[in-house]
PDB file of C-alpha atoms in Angstrom:
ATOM      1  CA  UNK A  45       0.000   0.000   0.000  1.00  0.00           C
ATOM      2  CA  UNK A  46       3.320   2.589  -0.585  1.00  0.00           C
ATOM      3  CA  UNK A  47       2.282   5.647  -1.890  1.00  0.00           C
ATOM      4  CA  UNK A  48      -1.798   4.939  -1.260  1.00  0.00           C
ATOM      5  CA  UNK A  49      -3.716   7.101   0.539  1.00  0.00           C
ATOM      6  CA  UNK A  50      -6.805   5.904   2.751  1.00  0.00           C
ATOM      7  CA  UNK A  51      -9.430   7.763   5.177  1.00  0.00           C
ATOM      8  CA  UNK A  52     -10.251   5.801   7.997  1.00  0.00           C
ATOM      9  CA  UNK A  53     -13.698   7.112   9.700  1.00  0.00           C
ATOM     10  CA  UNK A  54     -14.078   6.380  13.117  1.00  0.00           C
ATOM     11  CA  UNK A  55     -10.666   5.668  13.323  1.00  0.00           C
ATOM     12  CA  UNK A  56      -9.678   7.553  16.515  1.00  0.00           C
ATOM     13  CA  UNK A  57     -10.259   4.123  19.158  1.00  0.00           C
ATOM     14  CA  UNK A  58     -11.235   1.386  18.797  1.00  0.00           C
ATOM     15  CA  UNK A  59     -11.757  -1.148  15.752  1.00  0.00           C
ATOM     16  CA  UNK A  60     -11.595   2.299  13.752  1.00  0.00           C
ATOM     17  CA  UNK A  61      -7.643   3.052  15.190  1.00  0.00           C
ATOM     18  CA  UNK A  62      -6.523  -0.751  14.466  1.00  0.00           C
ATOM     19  CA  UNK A  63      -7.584  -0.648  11.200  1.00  0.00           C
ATOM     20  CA  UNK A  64      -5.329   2.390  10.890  1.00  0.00           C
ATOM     21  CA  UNK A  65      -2.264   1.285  12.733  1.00  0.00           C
ATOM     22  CA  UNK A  66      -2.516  -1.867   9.711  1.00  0.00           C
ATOM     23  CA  UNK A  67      -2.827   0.456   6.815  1.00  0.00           C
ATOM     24  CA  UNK A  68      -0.230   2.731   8.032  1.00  0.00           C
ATOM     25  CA  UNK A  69       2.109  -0.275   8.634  1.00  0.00           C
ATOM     26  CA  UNK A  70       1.500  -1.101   5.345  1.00  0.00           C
ATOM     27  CA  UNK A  71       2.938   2.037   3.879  1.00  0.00           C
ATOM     28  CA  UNK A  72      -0.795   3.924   3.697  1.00  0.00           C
ATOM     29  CA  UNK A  73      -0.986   7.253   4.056  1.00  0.00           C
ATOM     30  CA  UNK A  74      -3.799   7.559   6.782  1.00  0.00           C
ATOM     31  CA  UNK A  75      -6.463  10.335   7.424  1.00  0.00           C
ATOM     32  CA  UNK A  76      -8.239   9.370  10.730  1.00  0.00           C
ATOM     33  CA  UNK A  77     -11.890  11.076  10.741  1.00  0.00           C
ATOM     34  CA  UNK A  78     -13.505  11.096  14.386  1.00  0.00           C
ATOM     35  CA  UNK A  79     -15.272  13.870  16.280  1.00  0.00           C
ATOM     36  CA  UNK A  80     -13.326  13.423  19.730  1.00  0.00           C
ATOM     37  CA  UNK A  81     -10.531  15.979  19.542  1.00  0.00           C
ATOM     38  CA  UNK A  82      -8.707  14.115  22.053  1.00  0.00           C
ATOM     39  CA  UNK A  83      -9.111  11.089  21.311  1.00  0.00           C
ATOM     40  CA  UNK A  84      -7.907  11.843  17.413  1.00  0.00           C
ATOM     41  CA  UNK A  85      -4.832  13.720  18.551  1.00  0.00           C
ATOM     42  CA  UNK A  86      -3.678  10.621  20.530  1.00  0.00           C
ATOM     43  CA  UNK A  87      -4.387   8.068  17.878  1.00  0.00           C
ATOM     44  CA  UNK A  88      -2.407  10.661  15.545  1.00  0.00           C
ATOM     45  CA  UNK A  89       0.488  11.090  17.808  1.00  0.00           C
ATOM     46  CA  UNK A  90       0.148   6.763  18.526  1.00  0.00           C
ATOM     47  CA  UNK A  91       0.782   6.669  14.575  1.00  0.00           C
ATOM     48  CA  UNK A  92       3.368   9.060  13.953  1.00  0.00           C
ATOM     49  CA  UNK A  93       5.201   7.641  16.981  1.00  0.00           C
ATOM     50  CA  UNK A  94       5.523   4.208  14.574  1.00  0.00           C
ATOM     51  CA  UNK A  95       6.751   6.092  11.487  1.00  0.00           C
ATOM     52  CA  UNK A  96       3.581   6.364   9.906  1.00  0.00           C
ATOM     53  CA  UNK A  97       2.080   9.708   7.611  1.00  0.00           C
ATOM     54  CA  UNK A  98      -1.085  10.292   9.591  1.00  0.00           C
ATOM     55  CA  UNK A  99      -3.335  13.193   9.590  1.00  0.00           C
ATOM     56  CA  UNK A 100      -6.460  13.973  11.780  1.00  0.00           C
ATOM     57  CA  UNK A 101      -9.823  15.073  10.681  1.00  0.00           C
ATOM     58  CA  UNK A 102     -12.020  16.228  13.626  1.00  0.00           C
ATOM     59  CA  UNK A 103     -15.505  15.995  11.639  1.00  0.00           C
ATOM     60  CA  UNK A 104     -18.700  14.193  11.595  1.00  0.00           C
ATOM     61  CA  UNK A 105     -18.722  11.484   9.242  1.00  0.00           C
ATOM     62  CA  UNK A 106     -22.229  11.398   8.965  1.00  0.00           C
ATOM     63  CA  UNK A 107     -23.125  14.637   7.931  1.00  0.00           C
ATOM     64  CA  UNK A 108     -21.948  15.920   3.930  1.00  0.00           C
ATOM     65  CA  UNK A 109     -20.408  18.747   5.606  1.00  0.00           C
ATOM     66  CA  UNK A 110     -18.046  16.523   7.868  1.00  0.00           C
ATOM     67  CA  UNK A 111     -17.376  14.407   5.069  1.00  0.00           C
ATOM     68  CA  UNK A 112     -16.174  17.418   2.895  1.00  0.00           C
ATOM     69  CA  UNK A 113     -13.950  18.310   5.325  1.00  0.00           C
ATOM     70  CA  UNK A 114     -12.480  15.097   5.713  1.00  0.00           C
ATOM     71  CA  UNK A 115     -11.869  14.914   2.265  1.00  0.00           C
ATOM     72  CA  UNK A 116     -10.450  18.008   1.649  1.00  0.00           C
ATOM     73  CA  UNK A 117      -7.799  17.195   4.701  1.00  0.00           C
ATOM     74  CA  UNK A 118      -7.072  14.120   2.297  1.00  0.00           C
ATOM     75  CA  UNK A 119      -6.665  16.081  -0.940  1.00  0.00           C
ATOM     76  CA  UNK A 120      -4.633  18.742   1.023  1.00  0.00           C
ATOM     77  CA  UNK A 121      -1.985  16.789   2.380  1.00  0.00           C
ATOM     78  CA  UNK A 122      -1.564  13.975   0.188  1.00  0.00           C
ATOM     79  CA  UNK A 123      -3.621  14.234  -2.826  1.00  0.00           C
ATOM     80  CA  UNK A 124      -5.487  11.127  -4.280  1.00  0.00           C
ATOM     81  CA  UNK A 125      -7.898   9.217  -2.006  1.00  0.00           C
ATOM     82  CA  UNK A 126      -7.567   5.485  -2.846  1.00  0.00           C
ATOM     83  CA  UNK A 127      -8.789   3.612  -0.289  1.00  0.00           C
ATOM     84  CA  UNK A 128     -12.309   3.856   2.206  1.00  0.00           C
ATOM     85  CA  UNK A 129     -12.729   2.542   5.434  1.00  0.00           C
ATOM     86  CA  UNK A 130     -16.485   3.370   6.533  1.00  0.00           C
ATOM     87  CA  UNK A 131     -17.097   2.964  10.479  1.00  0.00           C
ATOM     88  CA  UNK A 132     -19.590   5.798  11.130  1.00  0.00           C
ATOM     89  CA  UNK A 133     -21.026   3.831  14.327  1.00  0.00           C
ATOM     90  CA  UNK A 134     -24.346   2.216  15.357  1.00  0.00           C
ATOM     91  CA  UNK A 135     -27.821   2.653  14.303  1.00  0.00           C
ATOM     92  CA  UNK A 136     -30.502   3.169  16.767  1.00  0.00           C
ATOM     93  CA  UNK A 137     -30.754   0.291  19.220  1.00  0.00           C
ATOM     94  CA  UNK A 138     -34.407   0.463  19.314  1.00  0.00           C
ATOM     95  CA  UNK A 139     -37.489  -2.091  18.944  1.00  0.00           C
ATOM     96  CA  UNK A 140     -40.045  -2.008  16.249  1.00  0.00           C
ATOM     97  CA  UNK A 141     -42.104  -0.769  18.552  1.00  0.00           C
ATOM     98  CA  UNK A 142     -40.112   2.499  19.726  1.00  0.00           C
ATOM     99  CA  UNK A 143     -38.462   3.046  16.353  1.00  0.00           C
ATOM    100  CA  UNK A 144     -39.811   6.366  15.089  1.00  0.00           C
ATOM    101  CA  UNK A 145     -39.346   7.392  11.672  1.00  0.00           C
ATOM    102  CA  UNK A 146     -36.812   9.591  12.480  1.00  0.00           C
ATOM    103  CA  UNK A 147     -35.068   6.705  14.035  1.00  0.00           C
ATOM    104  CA  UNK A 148     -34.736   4.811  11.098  1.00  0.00           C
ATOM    105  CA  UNK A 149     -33.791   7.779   8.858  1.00  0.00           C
ATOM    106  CA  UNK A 150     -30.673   8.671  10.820  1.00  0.00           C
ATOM    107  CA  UNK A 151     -29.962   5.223  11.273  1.00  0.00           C
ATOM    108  CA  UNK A 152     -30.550   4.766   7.344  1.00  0.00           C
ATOM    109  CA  UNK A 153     -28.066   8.157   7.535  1.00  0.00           C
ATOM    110  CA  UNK A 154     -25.208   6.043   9.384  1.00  0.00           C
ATOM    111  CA  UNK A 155     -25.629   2.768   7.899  1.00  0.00           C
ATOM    112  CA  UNK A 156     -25.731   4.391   3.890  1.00  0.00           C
ATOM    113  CA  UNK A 157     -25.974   7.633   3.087  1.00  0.00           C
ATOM    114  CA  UNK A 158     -22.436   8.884   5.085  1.00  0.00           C
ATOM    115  CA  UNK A 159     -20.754   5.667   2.918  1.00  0.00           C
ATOM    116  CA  UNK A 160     -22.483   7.054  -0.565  1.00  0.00           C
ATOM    117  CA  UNK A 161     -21.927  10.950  -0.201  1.00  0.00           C
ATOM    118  CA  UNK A 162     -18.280   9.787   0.871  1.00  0.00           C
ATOM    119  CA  UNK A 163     -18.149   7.902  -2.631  1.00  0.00           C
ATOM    120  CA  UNK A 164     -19.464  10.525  -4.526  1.00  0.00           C
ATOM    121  CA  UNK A 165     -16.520  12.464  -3.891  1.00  0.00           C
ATOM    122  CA  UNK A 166     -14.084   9.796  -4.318  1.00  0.00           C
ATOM    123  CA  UNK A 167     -15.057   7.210  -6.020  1.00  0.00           C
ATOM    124  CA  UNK A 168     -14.972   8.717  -9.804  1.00  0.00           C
ATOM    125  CA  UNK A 169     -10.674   9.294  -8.997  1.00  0.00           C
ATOM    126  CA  UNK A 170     -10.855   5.562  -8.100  1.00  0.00           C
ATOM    127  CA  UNK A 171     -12.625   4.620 -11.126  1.00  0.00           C
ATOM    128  CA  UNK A 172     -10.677   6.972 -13.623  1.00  0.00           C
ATOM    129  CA  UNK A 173      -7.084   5.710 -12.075  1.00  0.00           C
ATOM    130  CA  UNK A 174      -8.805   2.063 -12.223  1.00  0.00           C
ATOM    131  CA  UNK A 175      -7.841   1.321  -8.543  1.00  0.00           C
ATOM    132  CA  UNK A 176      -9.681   1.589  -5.569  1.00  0.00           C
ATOM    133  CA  UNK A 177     -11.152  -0.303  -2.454  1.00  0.00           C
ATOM    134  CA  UNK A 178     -13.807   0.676  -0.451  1.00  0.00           C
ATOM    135  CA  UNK A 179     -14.374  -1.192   3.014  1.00  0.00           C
ATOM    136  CA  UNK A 180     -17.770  -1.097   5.177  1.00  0.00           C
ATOM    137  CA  UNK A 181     -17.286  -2.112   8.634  1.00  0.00           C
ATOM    138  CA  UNK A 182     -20.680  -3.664   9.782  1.00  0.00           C
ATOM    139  CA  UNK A 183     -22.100  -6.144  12.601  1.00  0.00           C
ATOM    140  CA  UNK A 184     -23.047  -9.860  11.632  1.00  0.00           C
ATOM    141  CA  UNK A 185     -26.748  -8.601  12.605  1.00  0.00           C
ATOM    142  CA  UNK A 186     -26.711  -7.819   8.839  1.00  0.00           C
ATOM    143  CA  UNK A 187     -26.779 -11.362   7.774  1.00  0.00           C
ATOM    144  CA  UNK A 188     -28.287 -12.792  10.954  1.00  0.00           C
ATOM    145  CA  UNK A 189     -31.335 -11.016  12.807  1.00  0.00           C
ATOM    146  CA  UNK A 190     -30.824 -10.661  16.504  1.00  0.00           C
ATOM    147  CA  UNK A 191     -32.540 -13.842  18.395  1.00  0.00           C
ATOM    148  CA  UNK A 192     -32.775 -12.620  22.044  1.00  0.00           C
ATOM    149  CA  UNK A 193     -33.357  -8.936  21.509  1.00  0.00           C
ATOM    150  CA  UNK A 194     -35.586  -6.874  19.508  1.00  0.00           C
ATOM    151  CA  UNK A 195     -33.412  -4.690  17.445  1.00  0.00           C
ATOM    152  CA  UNK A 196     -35.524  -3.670  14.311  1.00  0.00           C
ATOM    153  CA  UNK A 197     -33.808  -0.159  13.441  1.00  0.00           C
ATOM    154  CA  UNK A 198     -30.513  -1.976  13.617  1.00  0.00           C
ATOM    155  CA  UNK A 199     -31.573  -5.361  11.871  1.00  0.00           C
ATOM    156  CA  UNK A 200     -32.925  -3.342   8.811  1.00  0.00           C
ATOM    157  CA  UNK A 201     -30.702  -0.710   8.223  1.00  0.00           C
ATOM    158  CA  UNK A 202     -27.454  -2.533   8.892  1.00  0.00           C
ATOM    159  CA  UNK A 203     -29.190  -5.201   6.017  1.00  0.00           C
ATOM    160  CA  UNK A 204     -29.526  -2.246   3.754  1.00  0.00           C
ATOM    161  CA  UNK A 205     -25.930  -1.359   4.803  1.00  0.00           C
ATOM    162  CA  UNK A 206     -24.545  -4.647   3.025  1.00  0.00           C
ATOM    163  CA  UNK A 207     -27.196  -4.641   0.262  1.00  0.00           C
ATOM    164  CA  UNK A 208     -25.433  -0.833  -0.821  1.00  0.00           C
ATOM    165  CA  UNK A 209     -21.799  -2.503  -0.612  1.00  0.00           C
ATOM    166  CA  UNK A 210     -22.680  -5.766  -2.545  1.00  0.00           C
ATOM    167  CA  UNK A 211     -24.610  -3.457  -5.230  1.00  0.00           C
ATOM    168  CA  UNK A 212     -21.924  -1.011  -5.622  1.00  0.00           C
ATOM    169  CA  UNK A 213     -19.425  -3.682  -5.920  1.00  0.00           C
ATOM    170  CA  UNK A 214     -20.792  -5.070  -9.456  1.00  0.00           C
ATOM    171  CA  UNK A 215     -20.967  -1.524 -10.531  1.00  0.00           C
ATOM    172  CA  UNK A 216     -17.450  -0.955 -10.224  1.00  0.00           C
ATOM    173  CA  UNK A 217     -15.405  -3.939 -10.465  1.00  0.00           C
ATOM    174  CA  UNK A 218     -14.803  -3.791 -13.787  1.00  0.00           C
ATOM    175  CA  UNK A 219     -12.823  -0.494 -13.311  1.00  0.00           C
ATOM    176  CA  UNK A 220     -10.670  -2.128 -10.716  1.00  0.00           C
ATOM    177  CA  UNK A 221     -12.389  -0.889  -7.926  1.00  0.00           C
ATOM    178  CA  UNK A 222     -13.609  -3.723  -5.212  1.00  0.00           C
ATOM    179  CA  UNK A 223     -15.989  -3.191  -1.972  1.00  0.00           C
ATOM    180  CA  UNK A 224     -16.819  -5.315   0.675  1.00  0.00           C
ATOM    181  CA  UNK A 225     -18.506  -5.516   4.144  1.00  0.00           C
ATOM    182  CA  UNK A 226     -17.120  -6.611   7.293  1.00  0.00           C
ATOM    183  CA  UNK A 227     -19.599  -8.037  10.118  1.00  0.00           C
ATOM    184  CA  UNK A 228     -18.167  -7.996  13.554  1.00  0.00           C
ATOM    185  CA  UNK A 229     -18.807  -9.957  16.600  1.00  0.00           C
ATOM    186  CA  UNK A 230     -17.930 -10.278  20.115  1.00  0.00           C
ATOM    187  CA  UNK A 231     -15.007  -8.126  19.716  1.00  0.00           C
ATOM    188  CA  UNK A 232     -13.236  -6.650  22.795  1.00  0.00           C
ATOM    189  CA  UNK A 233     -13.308  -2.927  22.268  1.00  0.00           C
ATOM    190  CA  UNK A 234     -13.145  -0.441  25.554  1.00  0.00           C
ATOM    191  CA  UNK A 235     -17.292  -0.286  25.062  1.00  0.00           C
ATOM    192  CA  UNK A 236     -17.488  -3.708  25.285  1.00  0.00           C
ATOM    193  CA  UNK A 237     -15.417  -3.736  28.245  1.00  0.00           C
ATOM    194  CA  UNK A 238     -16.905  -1.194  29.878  1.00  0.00           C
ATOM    195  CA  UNK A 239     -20.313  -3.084  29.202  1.00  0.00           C
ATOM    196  CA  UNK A 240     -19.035  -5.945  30.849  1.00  0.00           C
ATOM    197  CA  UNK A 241     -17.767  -4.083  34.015  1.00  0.00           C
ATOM    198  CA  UNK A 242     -21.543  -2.044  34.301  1.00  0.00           C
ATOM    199  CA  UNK A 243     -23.252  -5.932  33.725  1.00  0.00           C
ATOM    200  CA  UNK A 244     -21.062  -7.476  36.401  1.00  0.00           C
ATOM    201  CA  UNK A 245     -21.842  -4.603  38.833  1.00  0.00           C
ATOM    202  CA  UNK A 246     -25.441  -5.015  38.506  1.00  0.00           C
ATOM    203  CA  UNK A 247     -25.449  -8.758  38.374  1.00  0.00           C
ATOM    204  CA  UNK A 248     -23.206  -9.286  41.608  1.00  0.00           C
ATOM    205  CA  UNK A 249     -21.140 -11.190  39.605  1.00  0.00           C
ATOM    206  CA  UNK A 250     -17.384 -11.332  38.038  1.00  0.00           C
ATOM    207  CA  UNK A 251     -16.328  -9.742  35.159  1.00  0.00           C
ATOM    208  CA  UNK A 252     -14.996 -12.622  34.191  1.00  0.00           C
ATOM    209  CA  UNK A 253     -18.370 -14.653  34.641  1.00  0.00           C
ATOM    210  CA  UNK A 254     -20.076 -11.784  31.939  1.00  0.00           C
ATOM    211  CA  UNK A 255     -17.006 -12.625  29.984  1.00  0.00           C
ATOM    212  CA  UNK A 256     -17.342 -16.105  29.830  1.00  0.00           C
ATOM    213  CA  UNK A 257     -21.209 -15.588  28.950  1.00  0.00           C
ATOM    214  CA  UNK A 258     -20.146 -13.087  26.096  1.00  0.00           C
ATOM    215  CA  UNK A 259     -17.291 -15.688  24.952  1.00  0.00           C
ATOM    216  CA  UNK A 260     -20.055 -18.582  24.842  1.00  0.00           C
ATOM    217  CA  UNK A 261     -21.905 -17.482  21.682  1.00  0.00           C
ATOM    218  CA  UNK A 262     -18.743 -18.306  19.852  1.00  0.00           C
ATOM    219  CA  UNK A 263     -17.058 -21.677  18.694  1.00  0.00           C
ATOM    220  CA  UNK A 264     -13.355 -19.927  19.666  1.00  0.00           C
ATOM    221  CA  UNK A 265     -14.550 -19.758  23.139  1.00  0.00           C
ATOM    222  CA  UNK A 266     -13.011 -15.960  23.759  1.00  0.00           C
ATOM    223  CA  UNK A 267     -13.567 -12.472  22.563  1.00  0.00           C
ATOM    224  CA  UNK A 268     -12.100 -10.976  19.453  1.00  0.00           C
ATOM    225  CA  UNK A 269      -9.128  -8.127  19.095  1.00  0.00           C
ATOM    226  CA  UNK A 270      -9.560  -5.255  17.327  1.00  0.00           C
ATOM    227  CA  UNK A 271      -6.446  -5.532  15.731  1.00  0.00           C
ATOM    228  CA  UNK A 272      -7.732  -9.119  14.333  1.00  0.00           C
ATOM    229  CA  UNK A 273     -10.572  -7.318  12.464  1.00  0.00           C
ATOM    230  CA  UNK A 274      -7.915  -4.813  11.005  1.00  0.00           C
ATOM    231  CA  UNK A 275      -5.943  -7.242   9.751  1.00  0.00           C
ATOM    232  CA  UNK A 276      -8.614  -8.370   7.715  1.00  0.00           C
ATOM    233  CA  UNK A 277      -9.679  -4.971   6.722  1.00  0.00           C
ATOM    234  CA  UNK A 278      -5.812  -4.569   5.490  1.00  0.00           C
ATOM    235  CA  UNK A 279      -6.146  -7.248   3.425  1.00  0.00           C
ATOM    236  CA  UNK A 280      -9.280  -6.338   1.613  1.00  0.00           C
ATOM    237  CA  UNK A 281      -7.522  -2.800   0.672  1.00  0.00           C
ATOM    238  CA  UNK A 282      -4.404  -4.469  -0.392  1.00  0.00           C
ATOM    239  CA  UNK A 283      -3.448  -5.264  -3.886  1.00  0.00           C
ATOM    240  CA  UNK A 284      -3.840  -8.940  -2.719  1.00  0.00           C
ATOM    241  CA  UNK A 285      -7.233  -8.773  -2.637  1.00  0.00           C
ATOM    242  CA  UNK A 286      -8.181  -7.331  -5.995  1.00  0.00           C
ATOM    243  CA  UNK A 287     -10.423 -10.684  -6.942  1.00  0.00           C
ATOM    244  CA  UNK A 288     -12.526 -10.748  -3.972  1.00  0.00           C
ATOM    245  CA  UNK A 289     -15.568  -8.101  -4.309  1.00  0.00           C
ATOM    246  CA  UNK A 290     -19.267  -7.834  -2.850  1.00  0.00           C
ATOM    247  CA  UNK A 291     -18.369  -9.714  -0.257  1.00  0.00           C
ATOM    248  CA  UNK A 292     -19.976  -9.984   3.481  1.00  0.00           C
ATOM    249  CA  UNK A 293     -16.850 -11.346   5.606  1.00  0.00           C
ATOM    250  CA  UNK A 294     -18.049 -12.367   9.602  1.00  0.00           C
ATOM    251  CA  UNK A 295     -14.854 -11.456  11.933  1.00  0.00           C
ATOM    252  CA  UNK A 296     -16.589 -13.023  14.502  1.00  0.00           C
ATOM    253  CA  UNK A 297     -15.093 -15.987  16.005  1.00  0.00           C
ATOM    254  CA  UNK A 298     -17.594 -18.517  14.429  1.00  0.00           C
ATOM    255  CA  UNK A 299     -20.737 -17.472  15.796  1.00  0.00           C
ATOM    256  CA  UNK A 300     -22.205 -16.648  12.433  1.00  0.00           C
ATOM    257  CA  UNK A 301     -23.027 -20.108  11.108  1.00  0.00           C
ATOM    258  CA  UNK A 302     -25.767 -19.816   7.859  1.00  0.00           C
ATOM    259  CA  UNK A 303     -25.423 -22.426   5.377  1.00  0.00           C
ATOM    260  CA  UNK A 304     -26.894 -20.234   2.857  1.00  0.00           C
TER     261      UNK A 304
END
């Protein structure tokens, strides 16, 4: 990845920040978009500290404004954008039965339209220099309705999430562009942690017994890294991947297990 240039959004903690500590190791040049000030100056100064050409872009990823402003930082300091990484957060956690409209379109908001007014301003350079990759970072809800919980905003808008990637992708492969979706599970990210800690507390029990429940749902029997998800999102924007498009890849320990 020498020479490429990528904005990570979201990528100031987090899954977000190990998916740019991979691309910068690879040689990436790395615009982290996040709207914690603080948080984005220390995952800056984490990346520089390793060699790596990192700028920050403190901006809302959701919004067209943010985005522009993202993309301009890009454009400013290193010119081309080549590669995408879209991790603009979580829809609304709500049932079917509190999901408003207005719910579902700012969910609709963070699961699509932030990823296709991003495109819009990169994805004809991508096209025109026949290179590009494009990376949604998703849940495995979006192949797999949630069981014990009732989810709905989520469920359908994270679906629709993966149905925009997969659609783009036969759009522009033939220009030597790819896309692809990655579902996450059970991955041990300081929200998840802290989760764990506020569970135990009002459970009476360990943190390691909420762990152990957590680690249960999957066949490797522990909790993902973030830094295993970003190798796999390094991958898919590396020049090793340029056959594998329009694909839905669960980081997830196992738990996802559809036969079709």
């Amino acid at each position: 990845m020498q020479g490429r240039t990528a904005i990570v959004a979201g990528g100031s903690r987090g899954i977000g920040l190990a998916v740019a500590q991979e691309l910068a190791a690879e040689g990436a040049n790395i615009v982290i978009a996040g709207r914690d000030s603080d948080a984005l100056g220390s995952a800056v100064d984490s990346l520089r500290v390793g060699g790596g050409a990192v700028v920050g872009a403190c901006t809302d990823m959701t919004t067209a404004k943010g985005i522009s402003a993202a993309v301009d930082t890009a454009r400013t300091h290193f010119g081309s954008i080549d590669i995408v990484v879209s991790n603009t957060g979580s829809p609304a956690l709500t049932s079917h039965g509190e999901t408003s409209e207005a719910d579902l379109a700012r969910s609709f908001e963070t699961m699509v339209l932030s990823l296709h007014r991003l495109l819009e301003h990169v994805l004809p350079g991508m096209r025109e220099r026949g290179w590009g990759r494009v990376v949604a970072l998703n849940s495995v809800g979006a192949r797999e309705a949630h069981r014990d919980v009732d989810l709905f905003a989520s469920d359908v808008t994270r679906i629709a999430g993966s149905s925009y990637v997969t659609a783009l992708a036969a759009a522009v492969a033939a220009d030597g562009v790819t896309a692809n979706s990655v579902g996450v599970a059970g991955i041990r990210t300081t929200r998840v942690e802290d989760q764990m800690r506020v569970q135990a507390e009002a459970s009476g029990v360990a943190v390691a017994d909420v762990e152990a429940r957590r680690s249960a749902g999957a066949p490797a029997g522990r909790l993902g890294t973030p830094e295993e998800v970003g190798s796999v999102v390094a991958f898919l924007c590396s020049g090793r991947s340029s056959f594998v498009t329009g694909q839905f890849i669960a980081v997830d320990g196992g738990r996802l297990r559809r036969l079709g």
